[in-house]
Tab-separated table of C-alpha atoms in Angstrom:
chain	number	residue	atom	x	y	z
A	1	MET	CA	0.000	0.000	0.000
A	2	LYS	CA	1.262	3.452	-0.896
A	3	LYS	CA	2.382	5.584	2.032
A	4	SER	CA	0.491	8.839	2.308
A	5	ARG	CA	2.163	12.230	2.364
A	6	PHE	CA	-0.016	13.194	5.297
A	7	SER	CA	-0.451	11.576	8.693
A	8	GLU	CA	-3.962	10.809	9.847
A	9	GLU	CA	-3.862	13.763	12.240
A	10	GLN	CA	-2.908	16.076	9.376
A	11	MET	CA	-5.732	14.672	7.253
A	12	VAL	CA	-8.238	15.414	9.989
A	13	ALA	CA	-6.814	18.917	10.451
A	14	ILE	CA	-7.227	19.561	6.709
A	15	LEU	CA	-10.790	18.250	6.918
A	16	ARG	CA	-11.601	20.636	9.769
A	17	GLU	CA	-10.169	23.429	7.637
A	18	ALA	CA	-12.343	22.266	4.705
A	19	ASP	CA	-15.397	22.472	6.980
A	20	LYS	CA	-14.772	26.209	7.422
A	21	ALA	CA	-13.571	27.125	3.913
A	22	PRO	CA	-14.547	25.894	0.407
A	23	VAL	CA	-13.153	22.468	-0.454
A	24	PRO	CA	-11.508	23.528	-3.771
A	25	GLU	CA	-9.612	26.297	-2.009
A	26	VAL	CA	-8.357	24.021	0.775
A	27	ALA	CA	-7.423	21.355	-1.782
A	28	ARG	CA	-5.300	23.822	-3.767
A	29	LYS	CA	-3.670	25.148	-0.608
A	30	HIS	CA	-2.538	21.665	0.513
A	31	LYS	CA	-1.896	20.392	-3.044
A	32	VAL	CA	-4.379	17.527	-2.944
A	33	SER	CA	-7.392	16.848	-5.131
A	34	GLU	CA	-10.913	17.684	-4.069
A	35	GLN	CA	-11.779	14.010	-4.361
A	36	THR	CA	-9.049	13.182	-1.836
A	37	ILE	CA	-10.648	15.483	0.707
A	38	TYR	CA	-14.034	13.841	0.135
A	39	VAL	CA	-12.464	10.371	0.571
A	40	TRP	CA	-10.845	11.531	3.807
A	41	ARG	CA	-14.211	12.886	4.952
A	42	GLN	CA	-15.789	9.464	4.384
A	43	ARG	CA	-13.001	7.769	6.286
A	44	PHE	CA	-12.615	10.107	9.244
A	45	GLY	CA	-16.018	11.791	9.394
A	46	LYS	CA	-16.352	13.963	12.471
A	47	LEU	CA	-13.152	12.882	14.224
A	48	GLU	CA	-10.770	15.363	15.772
A	49	PRO	CA	-6.949	14.944	15.547
A	50	ALA	CA	-6.803	13.687	19.152
A	51	ASP	CA	-9.548	11.149	18.366
A	52	VAL	CA	-7.513	9.774	15.468
A	53	LYS	CA	-4.536	9.211	17.748
A	54	ARG	CA	-6.763	7.361	20.233
A	55	LEU	CA	-8.343	5.352	17.413
A	56	ARG	CA	-4.904	4.222	16.223
A	57	GLN	CA	-3.975	3.162	19.775
A	58	LEU	CA	-7.199	1.203	20.096
A	59	GLU	CA	-6.599	-0.518	16.759
A	60	LEU	CA	-3.090	-1.546	17.861
A	61	GLU	CA	-4.402	-2.829	21.176
A	62	ASN	CA	-7.182	-4.686	19.393
A	63	SER	CA	-4.731	-6.408	17.032
A	64	LYS	CA	-2.535	-7.469	19.975
A	65	LEU	CA	-5.556	-8.878	21.800
A	66	LYS	CA	-6.676	-10.754	18.692
A	67	LYS	CA	-3.228	-12.350	18.428
A	68	LEU	CA	-3.351	-13.367	22.097
A	69	VAL	CA	-6.782	-14.925	21.665
A	70	ALA	CA	-5.647	-16.780	18.537
A	71	GLU	CA	-2.597	-18.156	20.359
A	72	ARG	CA	-4.731	-19.203	23.324
A	73	ASP	CA	-7.236	-20.937	21.042
A	74	LEU	CA	-4.399	-22.763	19.314
A	75	GLU	CA	-3.033	-23.933	22.669
A	76	ILE	CA	-6.497	-25.112	23.735
A	77	GLU	CA	-6.970	-27.050	20.502
A	78	THR	CA	-3.519	-28.617	20.886
A	79	MET	CA	-4.281	-29.685	24.452
A	80	LYS	CA	-7.646	-31.135	23.362
A	81	GLU	CA	-5.936	-33.130	20.617
A	82	ILE	CA	-3.300	-34.435	23.029
A	83	ASN	CA	-5.991	-35.348	25.538
A	84	ARG	CA	-8.044	-37.067	22.824
A	85	ARG	CA	-5.054	-39.183	21.761
A	86	LYS	CA	-4.186	-40.139	25.349
A	87	TRP	CA	-7.781	-41.080	26.107
A	88	ARG	CA	-8.046	-43.152	22.914
A	89	ALA	CA	-4.770	-44.929	23.719
A	90	ARG	CA	-5.890	-45.697	27.276
A	91	ARG	CA	-9.303	-46.873	26.149
A	92	CYS	CA	-7.815	-49.059	23.427
A	93	ALA	CA	-5.185	-50.481	25.748
A	94	GLY	CA	-7.887	-51.386	28.251
A	95	THR	CA	-10.010	-52.940	25.527
A	96	ASP	CA	-7.127	-55.084	24.299
A	97	ARG	CA	-6.471	-56.401	27.802
A	98	SER	CA	-10.122	-57.183	28.404
A	99	LEU	CA	-10.388	-58.927	25.035
A	100	LEU	CA	-7.272	-60.912	25.822
A	101	ARG	CA	-8.758	-62.096	29.125
A	102	LYS	CA	-12.076	-62.980	27.502
A	103	THR	CA	-10.727	-64.724	24.419
A	104	VAL	CA	-7.531	-66.391	25.637
A	105	GLY	CA	-8.098	-66.685	29.350
A	106	PRO	CA	-5.594	-66.820	32.178
A	107	THR	CA	-3.432	-69.399	30.354
A	108	ALA	CA	-2.252	-66.912	27.694
A	109	ARG	CA	1.256	-67.410	26.423
A	110	PRO	CA	3.460	-64.265	26.498
A	111	ASP	CA	5.358	-65.309	23.367
A	112	ARG	CA	2.212	-65.006	21.220
A	113	PRO	CA	0.792	-61.624	20.228
A	114	ALA	CA	-2.655	-60.760	21.530
A	115	ARG	CA	-5.563	-60.391	19.149
A	116	ARG	CA	-6.341	-56.829	18.227
A	117	GLY	CA	-9.688	-55.512	19.374
A	118	ALA	CA	-11.968	-52.717	18.193
A	119	CYS	CA	-9.252	-50.099	18.568
A	120	ALA	CA	-6.883	-51.575	16.012
A	121	GLY	CA	-7.965	-49.016	13.417
A	122	ALA	CA	-7.528	-46.138	15.860
A	123	ARG	CA	-3.770	-46.523	16.088
C-alpha cells in the first residue's frame, strides 16, 4: 500500500479546515485533489486529531488482543488433541487387555501376540 504524504492527524486537520472554507480552495492550498478530501471525509467523518490518535492506539491494542486470543485458542486445541489421543490410547489399551482375558483366558502365552480388538484401526 502506498504511504500517504499526510499523517492521519494532518488529514483530519485539513478536513476541519475544509469544513470552514470551500473544499476547492483548501485542496489547492494543501496540493491535494478535491476528491481526496471527500475520501478523507468518508473515512474520518467527524473525528478530531486527538480522536484519530486514540483510534490508532485502540486498533493496535485490538490487534494485539486478537493475536493473544488466537494463540490461546491454538493452545487449547492442541491440548484437546493431546488429551483425545491419550484417552483413545488408554481406552484401546484397556479394551485389548479385556479382550485378551475374555478370548484367551488366564493361560495366555506371552510369546504369542494378543488379538487386536476394536481399537486396532484407531492406532
